[in-house]
Amino acid sequence: MATVSMTVNGKTVTKTVDSRRLLVEFLREDLRLTGTHVGCDTSQCGACVVHVDGRAIKSCTALALSCEGKTVTTIEGLANGATLHPMQEAFREHHALQCGYCTPGMIMASVDLVQRNGPGVDEHTIRRELDGNICRCTGYHNIVKAIAAGAAAMGSVRQAAE
Amino acid sequence: MYAFDYHRPATVHDAQGLLKDGAKLLAGGQTLIPTMKQRLASPSAVVDLGAIGELRKIEQNGNALVIGAMATHAEVAGSKTVMSALPGLAGVPGAIGDPHVRNSGTIGGSVANNDPAADYPAAVLALGATVITSKRQIAADNFFDGLFTTVLGEDEIITALSFPLGAKFGYAKFANPASRYALVGVAVAQRGSEVRVAVTGAGSNGVFRVPAMEAALAKSFTPAAITSVKADASGLMSDIHADAAYRANLIGVMAKRAVEAAA
Ligand code: FES
Ligand code: FES
């Protein structure tokens, strides 16, 4: 057991955990943030994607203890009170989910890809960037549409803020 | 996962002191953690290099591009220093795994693991890079030692990779569509009159060079120069994804693309 401190969705948390604790278990079981999902045992599905220091990673493939001092954002940290994040709103609007299991990881990956590729990101890039996120329901078309729309909306929110 | 002790040293020196009795280094964790989850690895201790900031540096140092062992694939792929010093190299980490893997996985981890289908070993071998460790400097030609094996000692830590500048370099990869590992990846480097060709994903003993292609490309560094040079299928892997003959053919195809892409 060892103690770890990190900032999760804006709050500093300190807990004593087993060295084996994965970041995703820490989030789901110790912090009860169950929006982050576990879809596989093999680091392939992307349902567990969260942002650590602003970058999308698979929380099932990181030790909680490795996140000492880091800043973590999960799907629960995206919305602004009752107002959905533009990417969440775009997924809702474009029917980009069916069972919803992959959705938290998809949205966290989408926000990361827009931050790196800009609000005008094209369809080809979106599809390539989804390499690490598997959806077994939708066939991806509506996810791709939602990401393009969410990207544009993120761009105009940023413009409005400037 | 089996239980292990966790260490997060602040210096390479401290990390080295902890490497004993079955301890393992944790870099980006993209191979080690899945392997531990499946109980295929059971280190007594994990020595996490994540807190050693100096291992993340990417800099041009005289006639070499020096990339810290803990630089992530995304950091190398997006580095302005890499783009200006050795532009072809950025495409190698840019083609590894998926975006989330690239945000975690590191060059040092990839090279130390020496997976027979990993991308970096081909680039390191083709470019004649030097592996800098906590104890010595090792030429790429002497570093890789078969499947998942290198000449690294048990308490030796890769601190950086040093790539000599002045080469034209290209990498082309046919990715396994499920795993994104290289089914075949070919790296070519031209430096003056010398050409080196290194292949990953195909060899049943890991990364290897192709002297016949090197000789042909040294005469003329064009895709056409290797049209008639056939890769030998003996010693290549055969599995459910591709048999040895298929991989041999892909070596030719990828080598031409790598020459075309070289910059
Ligand atoms: S749970 Fe599947 S990649 Fe993390
Ligand atoms: S909506 Fe069901 S897995 Fe994607």
Tab-separated table of C-alpha atoms and ligand atoms in Angstrom:
chain	number	residue	atom	x	y	z
A	1	MET	CA	0.000	0.000	0.000
A	2	ALA	CA	1.143	3.535	-0.724
A	3	THR	CA	-0.390	6.981	-0.745
A	4	VAL	CA	-1.186	8.823	-3.955
A	5	SER	CA	-2.441	12.360	-4.544
A	6	MET	CA	-3.825	13.732	-7.769
A	7	THR	CA	-6.337	16.275	-8.992
A	8	VAL	CA	-9.458	14.676	-10.455
A	9	ASN	CA	-12.029	16.908	-12.155
A	10	GLY	CA	-10.677	19.899	-10.288
A	11	LYS	CA	-10.592	18.339	-6.812
A	12	THR	CA	-7.461	17.157	-5.041
A	13	VAL	CA	-7.789	13.592	-3.789
A	14	THR	CA	-5.409	11.590	-1.611
A	15	LYS	CA	-5.863	7.887	-0.983
A	16	THR	CA	-3.898	4.882	0.131
A	17	VAL	CA	-3.955	2.192	-2.536
A	18	ASP	CA	-2.445	-1.181	-3.388
A	19	SER	CA	0.440	-0.937	-5.856
A	20	ARG	CA	-1.664	-2.985	-8.292
A	21	ARG	CA	-4.466	-0.400	-8.393
A	22	LEU	CA	-5.038	0.657	-11.989
A	23	LEU	CA	-6.048	4.245	-12.627
A	24	VAL	CA	-9.447	3.063	-13.902
A	25	GLU	CA	-10.069	1.084	-10.691
A	26	PHE	CA	-9.008	4.064	-8.632
A	27	LEU	CA	-11.509	6.268	-10.469
A	28	ARG	CA	-14.391	3.789	-10.477
A	29	GLU	CA	-13.997	2.033	-7.152
A	30	ASP	CA	-12.160	4.442	-4.861
A	31	LEU	CA	-13.715	7.665	-6.178
A	32	ARG	CA	-17.010	6.129	-7.411
A	33	LEU	CA	-16.615	7.896	-10.759
A	34	THR	CA	-18.216	5.108	-12.768
A	35	GLY	CA	-18.590	7.063	-16.011
A	36	THR	CA	-15.204	5.725	-17.110
A	37	HIS	CA	-15.792	2.190	-18.393
A	38	VAL	CA	-13.815	-1.020	-18.724
A	39	GLY	CA	-14.565	-2.781	-21.987
A	40	CYS	CA	-11.672	-5.226	-22.233
A	41	ASP	CA	-8.798	-6.830	-20.402
A	42	THR	CA	-6.295	-6.296	-23.170
A	43	SER	CA	-5.853	-2.507	-23.554
A	44	GLN	CA	-7.611	-2.445	-26.907
A	45	CYS	CA	-11.110	-0.967	-26.597
A	46	GLY	CA	-10.676	2.626	-25.407
A	47	ALA	CA	-13.792	2.605	-23.162
A	48	CYS	CA	-11.517	3.691	-20.298
A	49	VAL	CA	-9.975	6.780	-21.942
A	50	VAL	CA	-9.461	9.760	-19.631
A	51	HIS	CA	-7.208	12.808	-19.851
A	52	VAL	CA	-4.055	12.894	-17.757
A	53	ASP	CA	-2.304	16.269	-17.833
A	54	GLY	CA	-4.444	17.119	-20.852
A	55	ARG	CA	-3.655	14.017	-22.906
A	56	ALA	CA	-5.921	11.057	-23.635
A	57	ILE	CA	-4.678	7.787	-22.180
A	58	LYS	CA	-6.118	4.375	-21.392
A	59	SER	CA	-6.781	4.395	-17.655
A	60	CYS	CA	-6.768	0.579	-17.625
A	61	THR	CA	-3.129	0.677	-18.700
A	62	ALA	CA	-1.721	3.014	-16.064
A	63	LEU	CA	-1.059	2.425	-12.387
A	64	ALA	CA	-2.821	4.795	-10.005
A	65	LEU	CA	0.532	5.340	-8.250
A	66	SER	CA	2.075	6.530	-11.538
A	67	CYS	CA	-0.402	9.435	-11.562
A	68	GLU	CA	1.103	11.059	-8.450
A	69	GLY	CA	0.724	14.833	-8.770
A	70	LYS	CA	-1.111	14.657	-12.084
A	71	THR	CA	-4.302	16.275	-13.250
A	72	VAL	CA	-7.004	13.873	-14.403
A	73	THR	CA	-10.218	14.690	-16.243
A	74	THR	CA	-12.932	12.079	-16.647
A	75	ILE	CA	-16.239	12.183	-18.510
A	76	GLU	CA	-17.838	13.504	-15.300
A	77	GLY	CA	-15.576	16.547	-15.495
A	78	LEU	CA	-16.578	17.717	-18.976
A	79	ALA	CA	-20.010	19.232	-18.538
A	80	ASN	CA	-20.455	22.704	-17.047
A	81	GLY	CA	-23.160	22.076	-14.462
A	82	ALA	CA	-26.319	21.145	-16.369
A	83	THR	CA	-24.857	22.322	-19.675
A	84	LEU	CA	-23.278	19.504	-21.646
A	85	HIS	CA	-19.843	19.932	-23.193
A	86	PRO	CA	-20.244	20.695	-26.939
A	87	MET	CA	-18.895	17.221	-27.771
A	88	GLN	CA	-21.412	15.531	-25.453
A	89	GLU	CA	-24.178	17.615	-26.982
A	90	ALA	CA	-23.033	16.644	-30.499
A	91	PHE	CA	-23.101	12.922	-29.610
A	92	ARG	CA	-26.655	13.350	-28.305
A	93	GLU	CA	-27.777	15.405	-31.290
A	94	HIS	CA	-26.300	13.042	-33.917
A	95	HIS	CA	-27.408	9.807	-32.321
A	96	ALA	CA	-23.778	8.729	-31.928
A	97	LEU	CA	-24.536	6.073	-29.344
A	98	GLN	CA	-26.736	3.057	-28.954
A	99	CYS	CA	-25.868	1.092	-25.798
A	100	GLY	CA	-23.552	3.901	-24.683
A	101	TYR	CA	-20.851	1.629	-23.327
A	102	CYS	CA	-18.067	3.027	-25.520
A	103	THR	CA	-19.367	6.607	-25.296
A	104	PRO	CA	-17.351	8.009	-22.358
A	105	GLY	CA	-14.110	6.848	-23.957
A	106	MET	CA	-15.239	8.012	-27.392
A	107	ILE	CA	-16.029	11.487	-26.094
A	108	MET	CA	-12.787	11.836	-24.122
A	109	ALA	CA	-10.851	10.670	-27.205
A	110	SER	CA	-12.827	13.079	-29.401
A	111	VAL	CA	-12.109	16.101	-27.224
A	112	ASP	CA	-8.396	15.184	-27.283
A	113	LEU	CA	-8.352	14.755	-31.056
A	114	VAL	CA	-10.029	18.131	-31.611
A	115	GLN	CA	-7.553	19.788	-29.263
A	116	ARG	CA	-4.725	18.400	-31.398
A	117	ASN	CA	-6.251	18.690	-34.874
A	118	GLY	CA	-8.391	21.814	-34.532
A	119	PRO	CA	-12.107	22.512	-35.011
A	120	GLY	CA	-11.957	21.935	-38.781
A	121	VAL	CA	-10.647	18.344	-38.480
A	122	ASP	CA	-11.627	16.333	-41.580
A	123	GLU	CA	-13.430	13.024	-41.769
A	124	HIS	CA	-10.356	11.039	-42.780
A	125	THR	CA	-8.419	12.289	-39.755
A	126	ILE	CA	-11.336	11.611	-37.418
A	127	ARG	CA	-11.599	8.023	-38.638
A	128	ARG	CA	-7.857	7.447	-38.317
A	129	GLU	CA	-7.803	8.992	-34.846
A	130	LEU	CA	-10.508	6.557	-33.687
A	131	ASP	CA	-8.049	3.655	-34.053
A	132	GLY	CA	-8.014	3.211	-30.287
A	133	ASN	CA	-11.767	3.241	-29.628
A	134	ILE	CA	-14.014	0.315	-30.420
A	135	CYS	CA	-17.797	0.551	-30.714
A	136	ARG	CA	-19.737	-2.638	-31.242
A	137	CYS	CA	-23.108	-0.979	-31.860
A	138	THR	CA	-23.128	2.056	-34.085
A	139	GLY	CA	-20.960	1.222	-37.096
A	140	TYR	CA	-19.134	4.507	-36.370
A	141	HIS	CA	-20.812	6.697	-39.034
A	142	ASN	CA	-22.820	8.752	-36.567
A	143	ILE	CA	-19.859	8.956	-34.217
A	144	VAL	CA	-17.768	10.458	-37.017
A	145	LYS	CA	-20.555	12.944	-37.839
A	146	ALA	CA	-20.928	13.878	-34.189
A	147	ILE	CA	-17.199	14.482	-33.795
A	148	ALA	CA	-17.097	16.778	-36.829
A	149	ALA	CA	-20.070	18.743	-35.453
A	150	GLY	CA	-18.670	18.738	-31.916
A	151	ALA	CA	-15.317	19.957	-33.230
A	152	ALA	CA	-16.962	22.892	-35.002
A	153	ALA	CA	-18.986	23.692	-31.892
A	154	MET	CA	-15.841	23.563	-29.720
A	155	GLY	CA	-14.261	26.019	-32.176
A	156	SER	CA	-17.102	28.513	-31.904
A	157	VAL	CA	-17.254	28.231	-28.110
A	158	ARG	CA	-13.565	29.063	-28.025
A	159	GLN	CA	-14.113	32.004	-30.414
A	160	ALA	CA	-16.960	33.310	-28.295
A	161	ALA	CA	-14.724	33.128	-25.251
A	162	GLU	CA	-11.951	35.136	-26.896
B	1	MET	CA	-1.912	-9.016	-11.446
B	2	TYR	CA	0.468	-10.497	-8.901
B	3	ALA	CA	1.592	-8.266	-6.047
B	4	PHE	CA	4.744	-6.177	-6.447
B	5	ASP	CA	6.593	-3.389	-4.680
B	6	TYR	CA	6.323	-0.018	-6.364
B	7	HIS	CA	9.159	2.501	-6.550
B	8	ARG	CA	9.174	5.951	-8.073
B	9	PRO	CA	12.800	7.109	-7.978
B	10	ALA	CA	13.774	10.695	-8.758
B	11	THR	CA	17.089	9.935	-10.477
B	12	VAL	CA	18.519	7.361	-12.861
B	13	HIS	CA	21.111	6.508	-10.238
B	14	ASP	CA	18.426	5.650	-7.666
B	15	ALA	CA	16.477	3.677	-10.261
B	16	GLN	CA	19.538	1.618	-11.080
B	17	GLY	CA	20.047	0.740	-7.422
B	18	LEU	CA	16.507	-0.649	-7.270
B	19	LEU	CA	16.958	-2.983	-10.245
B	20	LYS	CA	17.634	-6.305	-8.557
B	21	ASP	CA	15.942	-9.606	-7.692
B	22	GLY	CA	13.438	-9.606	-10.527
B	23	ALA	CA	12.502	-5.920	-10.499
B	24	LYS	CA	11.311	-4.419	-13.784
B	25	LEU	CA	11.431	-0.913	-15.173
B	26	LEU	CA	8.143	0.790	-15.999
B	27	ALA	CA	8.385	3.336	-18.818
B	28	GLY	CA	5.107	4.027	-20.664
B	29	GLY	CA	3.646	0.725	-19.536
B	30	GLN	CA	1.897	-0.093	-22.800
B	31	THR	CA	3.420	-3.563	-22.926
B	32	LEU	CA	4.377	-4.211	-19.297
B	33	ILE	CA	1.009	-3.398	-17.723
B	34	PRO	CA	-1.132	-5.509	-20.111
B	35	THR	CA	1.378	-8.340	-19.657
B	36	MET	CA	1.190	-8.075	-15.879
B	37	LYS	CA	-2.620	-7.921	-16.013
B	38	GLN	CA	-2.581	-11.223	-17.860
B	39	ARG	CA	-0.144	-12.625	-15.304
B	40	LEU	CA	2.388	-13.281	-18.032
B	41	ALA	CA	4.856	-11.112	-16.138
B	42	SER	CA	5.252	-11.067	-12.372
B	43	PRO	CA	8.049	-8.684	-11.402
B	44	SER	CA	8.895	-8.555	-7.706
B	45	ALA	CA	9.101	-4.782	-7.969
B	46	VAL	CA	8.201	-2.124	-10.502
B	47	VAL	CA	10.592	0.796	-10.838
B	48	ASP	CA	8.631	3.648	-12.425
B	49	LEU	CA	10.786	6.046	-14.464
B	50	GLY	CA	7.922	8.542	-14.772
B	51	ALA	CA	9.238	11.023	-12.232
B	52	ILE	CA	12.663	11.463	-13.865
B	53	GLY	CA	12.080	14.598	-15.936
B	54	GLU	CA	15.524	14.665	-17.554
B	55	LEU	CA	14.699	11.470	-19.468
B	56	ARG	CA	12.040	13.295	-21.527
B	57	LYS	CA	14.342	15.788	-23.292
B	58	ILE	CA	14.561	15.929	-27.078
B	59	GLU	CA	17.486	17.960	-28.376
B	60	GLN	CA	19.916	18.436	-31.199
B	61	ASN	CA	23.371	17.907	-29.837
B	62	GLY	CA	26.028	18.746	-32.429
B	63	ASN	CA	25.651	16.214	-35.187
B	64	ALA	CA	23.111	14.063	-33.416
B	65	LEU	CA	19.460	14.106	-32.505
B	66	VAL	CA	19.241	12.909	-28.909
B	67	ILE	CA	15.859	11.675	-27.717
B	68	GLY	CA	15.359	10.929	-24.033
B	69	ALA	CA	14.217	7.403	-23.271
B	70	MET	CA	10.960	8.584	-21.668
B	71	ALA	CA	9.864	10.794	-24.580
B	72	THR	CA	6.456	9.501	-25.641
B	73	HIS	CA	5.599	8.516	-29.188
B	74	ALA	CA	3.301	11.551	-29.444
B	75	GLU	CA	6.060	13.865	-28.196
B	76	VAL	CA	8.578	12.551	-30.744
B	77	ALA	CA	6.032	12.568	-33.598
B	78	GLY	CA	5.094	16.167	-32.807
B	79	SER	CA	8.559	17.504	-31.972
B	80	LYS	CA	9.784	20.512	-33.956
B	81	THR	CA	13.350	19.483	-33.132
B	82	VAL	CA	12.795	16.047	-34.713
B	83	MET	CA	11.035	17.598	-37.719
B	84	SER	CA	13.969	19.884	-38.471
B	85	ALA	CA	16.792	17.458	-37.619
B	86	LEU	CA	15.508	14.157	-39.009
B	87	PRO	CA	12.037	14.684	-40.514
B	88	GLY	CA	11.547	11.101	-41.681
B	89	LEU	CA	11.861	9.811	-38.132
B	90	ALA	CA	8.685	11.528	-36.893
B	91	GLY	CA	6.602	9.162	-39.000
B	92	VAL	CA	7.800	6.139	-37.035
B	93	PRO	CA	6.237	6.938	-33.637
B	94	GLY	CA	3.323	8.555	-35.486
B	95	ALA	CA	2.369	5.117	-36.818
B	96	ILE	CA	2.539	3.215	-33.518
B	97	GLY	CA	-0.661	1.879	-31.946
B	98	ASP	CA	-3.420	4.440	-31.471
B	99	PRO	CA	-3.444	8.009	-30.118
B	100	HIS	CA	-3.796	6.896	-26.482
B	101	VAL	CA	-0.936	4.432	-26.765
B	102	ARG	CA	1.174	7.164	-28.376
B	103	ASN	CA	0.457	9.470	-25.434
B	104	SER	CA	1.844	6.885	-23.010
B	105	GLY	CA	4.352	4.634	-24.793
B	106	THR	CA	7.990	5.702	-24.921
B	107	ILE	CA	10.941	5.293	-27.265
B	108	GLY	CA	13.112	3.769	-24.541
B	109	GLY	CA	10.448	1.253	-23.597
B	110	SER	CA	9.914	0.228	-27.193
B	111	VAL	CA	13.617	-0.240	-27.876
B	112	ALA	CA	14.283	-2.095	-24.611
B	113	ASN	CA	11.344	-4.450	-25.155
B	114	ASN	CA	12.492	-5.287	-28.708
B	115	ASP	CA	9.161	-6.739	-29.757
B	116	PRO	CA	9.724	-8.433	-33.145
B	117	ALA	CA	6.832	-6.371	-34.575
B	118	ALA	CA	7.670	-3.005	-32.961
B	119	ASP	CA	8.456	-0.032	-35.207
B	120	TYR	CA	11.339	1.715	-33.451
B	121	PRO	CA	13.893	-1.126	-33.651
B	122	ALA	CA	13.845	-0.903	-37.463
B	123	ALA	CA	14.449	2.852	-37.385
B	124	VAL	CA	17.193	2.553	-34.772
B	125	LEU	CA	18.973	-0.156	-36.769
B	126	ALA	CA	18.605	1.525	-40.186
B	127	LEU	CA	19.821	4.875	-38.894
B	128	GLY	CA	22.751	3.316	-37.054
B	129	ALA	CA	21.675	5.010	-33.833
B	130	THR	CA	23.498	4.672	-30.531
B	131	VAL	CA	21.682	3.392	-27.457
B	132	ILE	CA	22.853	5.405	-24.461
B	133	THR	CA	22.446	3.626	-21.154
B	134	SER	CA	23.241	4.357	-17.540
B	135	LYS	CA	26.502	2.459	-18.055
B	136	ARG	CA	27.691	2.723	-21.658
B	137	GLN	CA	26.939	3.506	-25.280
B	138	ILE	CA	25.871	0.650	-27.541
B	139	ALA	CA	25.779	0.750	-31.341
B	140	ALA	CA	22.442	-0.388	-32.770
B	141	ASP	CA	24.206	-3.179	-34.687
B	142	ASN	CA	25.249	-4.739	-31.377
B	143	PHE	CA	22.122	-3.979	-29.362
B	144	PHE	CA	19.267	-6.178	-30.574
B	145	ASP	CA	19.727	-9.804	-29.664
B	146	GLY	CA	16.729	-11.821	-30.853
B	147	LEU	CA	13.073	-11.957	-29.824
B	148	PHE	CA	12.307	-9.582	-26.944
B	149	THR	CA	16.012	-9.680	-26.124
B	150	THR	CA	18.748	-7.063	-26.071
B	151	VAL	CA	22.257	-6.896	-24.656
B	152	LEU	CA	21.084	-4.680	-21.767
B	153	GLY	CA	22.251	-5.883	-18.367
B	154	GLU	CA	19.767	-6.487	-15.575
B	155	ASP	CA	20.543	-3.218	-13.799
B	156	GLU	CA	21.147	-1.144	-16.930
B	157	ILE	CA	18.753	1.614	-17.980
B	158	ILE	CA	18.393	3.186	-21.411
B	159	THR	CA	18.596	6.935	-20.886
B	160	ALA	CA	18.513	8.172	-24.503
B	161	LEU	CA	18.757	7.285	-28.171
B	162	SER	CA	21.247	9.222	-30.257
B	163	PHE	CA	20.578	9.422	-34.002
B	164	PRO	CA	23.395	10.726	-36.208
B	165	LEU	CA	22.144	13.515	-38.497
B	166	GLY	CA	22.655	13.861	-42.223
B	167	ALA	CA	20.687	10.830	-43.354
B	168	LYS	CA	17.765	10.606	-45.694
B	169	PHE	CA	15.322	8.360	-43.921
B	170	GLY	CA	12.002	6.744	-44.700
B	171	TYR	CA	9.768	4.185	-43.006
B	172	ALA	CA	6.837	2.286	-44.478
B	173	LYS	CA	4.661	-0.088	-42.545
B	174	PHE	CA	1.888	-2.506	-43.333
B	175	ALA	CA	0.023	-2.535	-40.034
B	176	ASN	CA	-1.888	-5.486	-38.712
B	177	PRO	CA	-5.366	-3.932	-38.821
B	178	ALA	CA	-6.318	-5.251	-35.375
B	179	SER	CA	-3.171	-4.688	-33.313
B	180	ARG	CA	-1.502	-1.887	-35.372
B	181	TYR	CA	1.800	-3.682	-34.896
B	182	ALA	CA	3.841	-4.032	-38.072
B	183	LEU	CA	2.971	-7.069	-40.151
B	184	VAL	CA	5.995	-5.813	-42.037
B	185	GLY	CA	7.770	-2.500	-41.535
B	186	VAL	CA	10.812	-1.395	-43.539
B	187	ALA	CA	13.145	1.458	-42.628
B	188	VAL	CA	15.682	2.779	-45.126
B	189	ALA	CA	18.453	5.266	-44.450
B	190	GLN	CA	20.867	6.767	-46.938
B	191	ARG	CA	23.995	8.455	-45.654
B	192	GLY	CA	26.529	9.448	-48.293
B	193	SER	CA	27.239	6.296	-50.254
B	194	GLU	CA	25.982	3.989	-47.521
B	195	VAL	CA	22.417	2.657	-47.446
B	196	ARG	CA	20.948	0.607	-44.606
B	197	VAL	CA	17.656	-1.302	-44.804
B	198	ALA	CA	16.085	-2.756	-41.662
B	199	VAL	CA	12.959	-4.892	-41.439
B	200	THR	CA	10.623	-5.396	-38.501
B	201	GLY	CA	7.499	-7.531	-38.087
B	202	ALA	CA	8.787	-10.284	-40.325
B	203	GLY	CA	11.885	-11.941	-38.910
B	204	SER	CA	11.429	-14.930	-36.627
B	205	ASN	CA	14.479	-13.678	-34.760
B	206	GLY	CA	13.443	-10.017	-34.645
B	207	VAL	CA	14.639	-6.990	-36.574
B	208	PHE	CA	17.200	-7.619	-39.355
B	209	ARG	CA	19.014	-5.921	-42.236
B	210	VAL	CA	18.755	-6.791	-45.941
B	211	PRO	CA	22.240	-6.571	-47.526
B	212	ALA	CA	21.026	-7.284	-51.078
B	213	MET	CA	18.665	-4.319	-50.997
B	214	GLU	CA	21.304	-2.139	-49.380
B	215	ALA	CA	23.749	-2.890	-52.193
B	216	ALA	CA	21.167	-2.189	-54.899
B	217	LEU	CA	20.040	1.051	-53.263
B	218	ALA	CA	23.629	2.197	-52.766
B	219	LYS	CA	24.000	2.148	-56.568
B	220	SER	CA	20.736	3.955	-57.151
B	221	PHE	CA	18.502	5.200	-54.339
B	222	THR	CA	15.241	4.685	-56.225
B	223	PRO	CA	12.288	2.316	-55.801
B	224	ALA	CA	13.077	0.829	-59.224
B	225	ALA	CA	16.529	-0.255	-58.047
B	226	ILE	CA	15.033	-2.945	-55.826
B	227	THR	CA	12.285	-4.232	-58.120
B	228	SER	CA	14.251	-7.360	-58.907
B	229	VAL	CA	15.680	-7.895	-55.415
B	230	LYS	CA	13.507	-10.513	-53.758
B	231	ALA	CA	13.490	-10.878	-49.987
B	232	ASP	CA	14.236	-14.396	-48.808
B	233	ALA	CA	11.242	-16.082	-47.120
B	234	SER	CA	13.356	-18.463	-45.059
B	235	GLY	CA	13.643	-17.264	-41.465
B	236	LEU	CA	10.458	-15.195	-41.721
B	237	MET	CA	7.480	-15.622	-39.423
B	238	SER	CA	4.368	-17.499	-40.498
B	239	ASP	CA	1.211	-17.057	-38.462
B	240	ILE	CA	-2.546	-16.649	-38.860
B	241	HIS	CA	-2.038	-13.102	-40.102
B	242	ALA	CA	0.421	-13.803	-42.909
B	243	ASP	CA	2.693	-16.607	-44.049
B	244	ALA	CA	6.392	-16.215	-44.740
B	245	ALA	CA	5.994	-15.846	-48.524
B	246	TYR	CA	3.427	-13.091	-48.065
B	247	ARG	CA	5.714	-11.284	-45.635
B	248	ALA	CA	8.664	-11.674	-48.019
B	249	ASN	CA	6.657	-10.008	-50.769
B	250	LEU	CA	5.561	-7.232	-48.403
B	251	ILE	CA	9.198	-6.492	-47.579
B	252	GLY	CA	9.772	-5.588	-51.228
B	253	VAL	CA	6.634	-3.471	-51.413
B	254	MET	CA	7.296	-1.636	-48.142
B	255	ALA	CA	10.969	-1.101	-48.997
B	256	LYS	CA	9.976	0.689	-52.211
B	257	ARG	CA	7.488	2.856	-50.349
B	258	ALA	CA	10.076	3.681	-47.712
B	259	VAL	CA	12.572	4.779	-50.405
B	260	GLU	CA	9.886	6.901	-52.024
B	261	ALA	CA	8.995	8.503	-48.696
B	262	ALA	CA	12.590	9.118	-47.606
B	263	ALA	CA	13.300	12.699	-46.532
C	1	FES	S1	-10.710	-1.035	-20.848
C	1	FES	FE1	-10.364	-1.588	-22.901
C	1	FES	S2	-8.680	-0.289	-23.416
C	1	FES	FE2	-8.992	0.154	-21.331
C	2	FES	S1	-22.751	2.490	-28.506
C	2	FES	FE1	-22.647	0.445	-27.828
C	2	FES	S2	-20.497	0.069	-27.922
C	2	FES	FE2	-20.655	1.977	-28.844
